[in-house]
Short mmCIF file of C-alpha atoms in Angstrom, two decimals:
data_model
loop_
_atom_site.label_atom_id
_atom_site.label_comp_id
_atom_site.label_asym_id
_atom_site.label_seq_id
_atom_site.Cartn_x
_atom_site.Cartn_y
_atom_site.Cartn_z
CA ALA D 234 12.31 -5.05 -31.93
CA LYS D 235 12.26 -5.03 -28.13
CA ALA D 236 9.79 -7.98 -28.09
CA GLN D 237 12.08 -9.97 -30.28
CA ARG D 238 15.11 -9.10 -28.10
CA TYR D 239 13.19 -10.22 -24.93
CA VAL D 240 12.20 -13.51 -26.55
CA GLY D 241 15.94 -14.03 -27.46
CA LEU D 242 16.97 -13.32 -23.82
CA VAL D 243 14.46 -15.71 -22.44
CA LYS D 244 15.56 -18.46 -24.86
CA ALA D 245 19.15 -17.80 -24.04
CA GLN D 246 18.56 -18.50 -20.35
CA ARG D 247 17.61 -22.10 -21.13
CA VAL D 248 21.18 -23.01 -22.46
CA GLY D 249 23.53 -21.03 -20.29
CA PRO D 250 24.50 -17.73 -18.69
CA VAL D 251 23.15 -14.57 -20.51
CA THR D 252 25.59 -11.84 -21.33
CA LEU D 253 24.35 -8.37 -22.13
CA PRO D 254 26.10 -6.11 -24.59
CA ASP D 255 27.96 -3.12 -23.27
CA GLY D 256 26.40 0.32 -23.31
CA PRO D 257 23.30 1.91 -21.91
CA ALA D 258 19.74 0.80 -22.71
CA ASP D 259 16.59 2.79 -22.13
CA ASP D 260 14.64 -0.25 -20.93
CA LEU D 261 17.18 -1.75 -18.59
CA ILE D 262 18.26 -1.36 -14.96
CA ILE D 263 20.67 -3.44 -13.07
CA VAL D 264 20.36 -4.30 -9.40
CA GLU D 265 23.42 -5.64 -7.57
CA VAL D 266 22.40 -8.50 -5.27
CA PRO D 267 24.74 -9.41 -2.32
CA PRO D 268 25.72 -13.15 -2.31
CA GLU D 269 23.82 -13.89 0.82
CA ALA D 270 20.56 -12.60 -0.72
CA VAL D 271 20.75 -14.26 -4.16
CA SER D 272 18.77 -17.37 -3.29
CA PHE D 273 16.27 -15.30 -1.34
CA VAL D 274 15.63 -12.95 -4.17
CA THR D 275 15.38 -15.76 -6.66
CA GLY D 276 12.91 -17.80 -4.71
CA GLN D 277 12.34 -21.56 -5.11
CA ARG D 278 12.78 -22.34 -8.84
CA GLY D 279 12.65 -18.61 -9.53
CA SER D 280 9.29 -18.08 -7.92
CA PHE D 281 10.03 -14.63 -6.50
CA LEU D 282 11.40 -13.28 -9.70
CA ARG D 283 8.34 -14.64 -11.69
CA LEU D 284 6.02 -12.95 -9.06
CA VAL D 285 7.72 -9.63 -9.56
CA GLU D 286 7.55 -9.98 -13.39
CA GLU D 287 3.88 -10.70 -13.18
CA GLU D 288 3.13 -7.77 -10.82
CA PHE D 289 4.98 -5.21 -12.85
CA GLY D 290 5.06 -6.60 -16.37
CA THR D 291 8.81 -6.81 -16.46
CA LEU D 292 11.48 -9.35 -17.45
CA LEU D 293 14.08 -10.28 -14.78
CA PHE D 294 17.06 -12.55 -14.88
CA PHE D 295 20.59 -12.63 -13.47
CA VAL D 296 23.36 -11.65 -15.93
CA ASP D 297 26.39 -13.92 -16.47
CA PHE D 298 24.96 -16.24 -13.74
CA ALA D 299 25.95 -19.94 -13.64
CA ARG D 300 25.57 -22.53 -10.96
CA THR D 301 29.25 -22.86 -10.90
CA ASN D 302 29.76 -19.21 -9.92
CA ARG D 303 31.44 -18.50 -6.61
CA ARG D 304 28.86 -18.12 -3.84
CA ASP D 305 30.59 -15.04 -2.37
CA ARG D 306 30.31 -12.74 -5.34
CA VAL D 307 27.73 -10.09 -6.07
CA GLU D 308 25.34 -11.08 -8.78
CA ARG D 309 23.76 -8.64 -11.28
CA LEU D 310 20.07 -8.80 -11.71
CA ALA D 311 18.77 -7.28 -14.94
CA ILE D 312 15.30 -5.74 -15.07
CA PHE D 313 13.62 -4.89 -18.38
CA GLY D 314 10.50 -2.92 -18.88
CA ASP D 315 9.18 0.62 -19.16
CA LYS D 316 10.30 3.37 -16.63
CA ARG D 317 7.53 2.89 -14.09
CA SER D 318 7.51 -0.91 -14.24
CA ARG D 319 11.29 -1.10 -13.92
CA ARG D 320 11.22 1.15 -10.87
CA GLY D 321 8.45 -0.76 -9.22
CA ALA D 322 10.31 -4.13 -9.87
CA GLN D 323 13.57 -2.61 -8.69
CA LEU D 324 12.09 -1.45 -5.39
CA LYS D 325 10.44 -4.78 -4.83
CA VAL D 326 13.83 -6.58 -5.26
CA MET D 327 15.50 -3.92 -2.95
CA ALA D 328 12.90 -4.56 -0.30
CA ALA D 329 13.67 -8.32 -0.47
CA ILE D 330 17.35 -7.66 -0.18
CA GLU D 331 16.84 -5.37 2.73
CA MET D 332 14.69 -8.02 4.45
CA LYS D 333 17.47 -10.64 3.97
CA CYS D 334 20.27 -8.16 4.65
CA PRO D 335 19.11 -5.44 7.13
CA SER D 336 20.60 -2.00 6.69
CA HIS D 337 21.97 -2.90 3.29
CA PHE D 338 20.06 0.11 1.76
CA THR D 339 18.58 1.87 4.82
CA ALA D 340 21.96 2.61 6.30
CA LYS D 341 22.41 5.03 3.37
CA PRO D 342 18.88 5.95 2.41
CA GLN D 343 20.01 8.65 -0.08
CA ILE D 344 20.80 5.80 -2.54
CA LEU D 345 17.10 5.14 -2.73
CA VAL D 346 16.34 8.63 -4.06
CA ASP D 347 16.71 9.90 -7.58
CA SER D 348 15.37 12.96 -9.41
CA GLY D 349 14.48 11.04 -12.57
CA PRO D 350 13.75 12.38 -16.05
CA GLU D 351 10.57 14.25 -17.10
CA GLY D 352 9.44 14.83 -13.54
CA PHE D 353 9.47 11.15 -12.63
CA GLY D 354 11.37 10.97 -9.42
CA THR D 355 11.73 9.25 -6.06
CA GLU D 356 11.53 10.38 -2.40
CA ILE D 357 11.43 8.68 0.85
CA VAL D 358 9.20 8.81 3.99
CA HIS D 359 10.58 7.19 7.21
CA ILE D 360 8.11 4.93 8.97
CA ALA D 361 8.13 4.86 12.76
CA GLU D 362 8.36 1.43 14.44
CA ASP D 363 4.80 1.69 15.75
CA ASP D 364 3.40 2.66 12.34
CA TYR D 365 5.02 -0.10 10.28
CA SER D 366 2.59 -3.00 10.61
CA TYR D 367 -0.30 -0.59 10.49
CA ALA D 368 0.99 0.89 7.19
CA LEU D 369 1.71 -2.49 5.72
CA GLY D 370 -1.62 -4.21 6.52
CA LYS D 371 -2.48 -7.85 6.30
CA GLU D 372 -0.61 -9.43 3.35
CA GLY D 373 0.39 -5.90 2.37
CA LYS D 374 -3.07 -4.88 1.39
CA THR D 375 -2.85 -1.39 2.90
CA ARG D 376 0.34 -0.53 1.02
CA LYS D 377 -1.13 -1.89 -2.23
CA LYS D 378 -4.30 0.10 -1.69
CA LEU D 379 -2.34 3.30 -1.29
CA VAL D 380 -0.48 2.46 -4.50
CA ARG D 381 -3.71 1.97 -6.43
CA ALA D 382 -5.43 5.11 -4.94
CA SER D 383 -2.47 7.47 -5.39
CA GLY D 384 -1.07 6.14 -8.68
CA CYS D 385 2.30 6.36 -7.08
CA VAL D 386 4.81 3.42 -6.81
CA ILE D 387 5.15 2.75 -3.08
CA GLU D 388 7.38 0.13 -1.62
CA TYR D 389 8.66 -0.30 1.94
CA VAL D 390 12.45 -0.93 2.01
CA GLY D 391 12.85 -1.79 5.63
CA HIS D 392 11.16 1.02 7.55
CA ILE D 393 11.54 3.53 4.74
CA ALA D 394 8.65 4.11 2.31
CA VAL D 395 10.01 4.82 -1.11
CA LEU D 396 7.70 6.79 -3.41
CA SER D 397 8.30 6.94 -7.16
CA GLY D 398 6.22 8.74 -9.77
CA SER D 399 5.34 12.21 -11.05
CA ASP D 400 5.28 15.14 -8.72
CA ALA D 401 1.52 14.91 -8.25
CA GLU D 402 1.64 11.15 -7.73
CA ARG D 403 4.33 11.41 -5.01
CA LYS D 404 2.47 14.18 -3.29
CA ARG D 405 -0.73 12.10 -3.07
CA GLY D 406 1.28 9.09 -1.96
CA ARG D 407 3.05 11.10 0.76
CA GLU D 408 -0.29 12.68 2.01
CA TYR D 409 -2.05 9.37 2.06
CA LEU D 410 0.67 7.79 4.12
CA GLN D 411 0.59 10.69 6.61
CA TRP D 412 -3.12 10.49 6.96
CA LEU D 413 -2.81 6.69 7.51
CA PHE D 414 -0.28 7.26 10.30
CA GLN D 415 -2.58 9.84 11.91
CA GLN D 416 -5.48 7.44 11.96
CA ARG D 417 -3.56 5.06 14.14
CA VAL D 418 -3.60 7.51 17.08
CA GLY D 419 -6.57 9.79 16.40
CA GLY D 420 -8.75 11.56 13.88
CA VAL D 421 -7.80 13.09 10.55
CA GLU D 422 -8.99 16.48 9.18
CA VAL D 423 -8.60 17.10 5.48
CA ASP D 424 -9.38 20.25 3.39
CA TYR D 425 -11.18 17.93 0.91
CA ARG D 426 -13.17 20.71 -0.79
CA SER D 427 -10.02 21.99 -2.34
CA ARG D 428 -8.84 18.62 -3.70
CA ASP D 429 -9.36 17.08 -7.16
CA ASP D 430 -8.78 13.53 -5.96
CA CYS D 431 -11.54 13.31 -3.31
CA ILE D 432 -15.27 12.81 -3.08
CA ALA D 433 -17.06 13.38 0.29
CA ILE D 434 -20.22 11.48 1.37
CA LEU D 435 -22.14 12.88 4.41
CA VAL D 436 -22.99 9.81 6.54
CA PRO D 437 -25.54 10.09 9.49
CA ARG D 438 -23.88 9.04 12.73
CA ASN D 439 -26.39 6.17 13.26
CA CYS D 440 -25.36 4.78 9.79
CA ILE D 441 -21.55 4.89 10.21
CA GLY D 442 -21.16 1.44 11.88
CA PHE D 443 -23.40 -0.14 9.21
CA VAL D 444 -21.49 1.51 6.38
CA THR D 445 -18.02 0.75 7.68
CA GLY D 446 -18.79 -2.73 9.12
CA SER D 447 -17.19 -4.63 12.03
CA ARG D 448 -13.44 -3.77 12.17
CA GLY D 449 -13.93 -1.67 9.09
CA THR D 450 -14.49 -4.77 6.90
CA SER D 451 -17.19 -3.38 4.70
CA LEU D 452 -15.18 -0.21 4.00
CA ARG D 453 -12.01 -2.20 3.24
CA GLU D 454 -14.11 -4.42 0.78
CA VAL D 455 -15.16 -1.29 -1.07
CA GLU D 456 -11.54 -0.06 -1.20
CA ASP D 457 -10.32 -3.43 -2.52
CA LEU D 458 -13.00 -3.56 -5.18
CA THR D 459 -12.55 0.03 -6.41
CA GLY D 460 -8.87 0.86 -5.77
CA THR D 461 -9.63 3.72 -3.47
CA PHE D 462 -8.57 4.96 -0.01
CA CYS D 463 -11.50 5.75 2.31
CA PHE D 464 -12.01 6.97 5.81
CA ILE D 465 -14.30 8.88 8.15
CA GLU D 466 -13.04 12.40 8.81
CA GLY D 467 -12.59 13.46 12.47
CA GLY D 468 -11.94 11.62 15.67
CA ARG D 469 -14.08 9.99 18.22
CA ASP D 470 -14.80 13.23 19.98
CA ASP D 471 -16.04 14.92 16.91
CA GLU D 472 -19.81 15.34 17.40
CA ARG D 473 -20.69 16.34 13.81
CA ASP D 474 -23.74 14.66 12.43
CA PRO D 475 -23.60 13.74 9.61
CA LYS D 476 -19.87 13.14 9.26
CA PRO D 477 -17.86 13.19 5.99
CA LEU D 478 -16.66 9.92 4.60
CA LEU D 479 -13.80 10.79 2.26
CA ILE D 480 -12.97 8.75 -0.89
CA PHE D 481 -9.70 9.22 -2.56
CA GLY D 482 -8.54 7.79 -5.84
CA ALA D 483 -8.98 8.10 -9.64
CA THR D 484 -12.13 9.68 -10.96
CA GLU D 485 -13.84 6.44 -12.08
CA ALA D 486 -12.77 4.60 -8.88
CA ARG D 487 -14.20 7.35 -6.72
CA ALA D 488 -17.51 7.35 -8.58
CA GLN D 489 -17.77 3.52 -8.24
CA ALA D 490 -16.95 3.70 -4.45
CA GLN D 491 -19.43 6.51 -3.96
CA GLU D 492 -22.22 4.51 -5.51
CA LEU D 493 -21.49 1.41 -3.44
CA LEU D 494 -21.32 3.38 -0.17
CA GLN D 495 -24.35 5.44 -0.92
CA GLU D 496 -26.24 2.22 -1.50
CA LYS D 497 -25.38 1.05 2.05
CA ILE D 498 -26.37 4.45 3.47
CA ASN D 499 -29.77 4.30 1.78
CA GLN D 500 -30.18 0.69 2.82
CA LYS D 501 -29.66 1.60 6.48
CA LEU D 502 -31.91 4.69 6.22
CA GLU D 503 -34.75 2.80 4.47
CA SER D 504 -34.68 -0.32 6.59
CA GLY D 505 -33.83 1.22 9.92
CA TRP D 506 -31.94 -2.01 10.67
CA VAL D 507 -29.40 -1.85 13.41
CA SER D 508 -27.10 -4.68 14.34
CA ASN D 509 -27.48 -5.94 17.82
CA GLU D 510 -24.01 -7.48 17.60
CA ARG D 511 -21.51 -5.85 19.92
CA TYR D 512 -17.87 -6.38 20.18
CA GLY D 513 -16.32 -6.21 23.69
CA ARG D 514 -13.07 -4.52 24.46
CA ASP D 515 -10.54 -6.67 26.35
CA LYS D 516 -8.40 -4.75 28.71
CA GLY D 517 -5.25 -5.74 26.89
CA ASP D 518 -6.71 -5.07 23.40
CA SER D 519 -6.09 -1.73 21.78
CA ARG D 520 -7.39 -1.12 18.21
CA TYR D 521 -4.46 1.28 17.75
CA SER D 522 -2.00 -1.62 18.10
CA ARG D 523 -3.57 -3.68 15.27
CA GLY D 524 -3.12 -3.21 11.61
CA TYR D 525 -5.08 -0.78 9.49
CA ASP D 526 -7.15 -3.61 8.09
CA ASP D 527 -8.43 -4.45 11.71
CA TRP D 528 -9.60 -0.82 12.45
CA ASP D 529 -13.06 -1.20 13.98
CA TYR D 530 -15.13 1.77 12.74
CA GLY D 531 -18.38 0.11 13.66
CA ARG D 532 -17.18 -0.11 17.30
CA GLU D 533 -15.79 3.34 17.13
CA TRP D 534 -19.13 4.93 16.33
CA ASP D 535 -21.96 2.59 17.15
CA ASP D 536 -20.85 0.87 20.42
CA ARG D 537 -20.31 3.79 22.73
CA PRO D 538 -22.82 3.90 25.64
CA ARG D 539 -25.67 6.25 24.79
CA LYS D 540 -26.89 8.92 27.27
CA GLY D 541 -29.43 7.28 29.57
CA SER D 542 -28.29 3.74 28.94
CA LYS D 543 -26.15 1.50 30.93
CA GLY D 544 -22.86 0.18 29.78
CA LYS D 545 -22.01 -3.56 29.32
CA GLY D 546 -22.11 -5.49 32.53
CA GLU D 547 -24.02 -2.86 34.49
#
């Protein structure tokens, strides 16, 4: 019945404004879009709405919208889908509105929060200015990775991270974000032995640079491929050998990442190969000012001067 109704709504859009019947619907949420953001939220020929539909498996269209409508009126955007999909699409649209109309939502962040039925709720985490680009990542990859690993809907509305999902999903999402922020300025310690969402691999110090890759590219590739969140526990002053490499995510995803990373460790131990490539530090270049995707684990662990050896240029 719902499928037939959705088909009817899509067809109706081709001939004129779509009017929805009065009364509540368990598959619908309405977002009010301010007039100055309507074109931005729609995108060229509806491209942004189609992108959101594809990402979340939802149906989006403006209700009672006509080209002859006054350009100073608030438009109502209908979002159809299941509970989680609707919420994800809603937050994506809200993030776009906030981008076009700063402080539209963040001036009153409580409107972003709801308890939700059956334990499905929403909470917010404020993102510091210095943490924002780091938490977003190149093309939003870091945020998307946290979504996949935690199972929580995470969207950044301005500098507020909005987390939606079950209690357990939101707890994971909140912790992963906090650890991400901590990595920007130092090491992270996790009581991973007591967790059911983590696998730890012990990595010899002389293998860490090889396993993580230049600027962490190898580790990022494993995360992208498996939908996990991975990092080396501890900071640069931590002298443990081996060091725990923590893998967070769903059971199958963790197992897949563990297999890929263990293969790299074995490859390094068996071949004894060590890269001679070194990456110099410019005086004005701080890895902590770059995004998460640029984190240089290889330089962190393999490029420090060894005892008895001379540093670069000496």
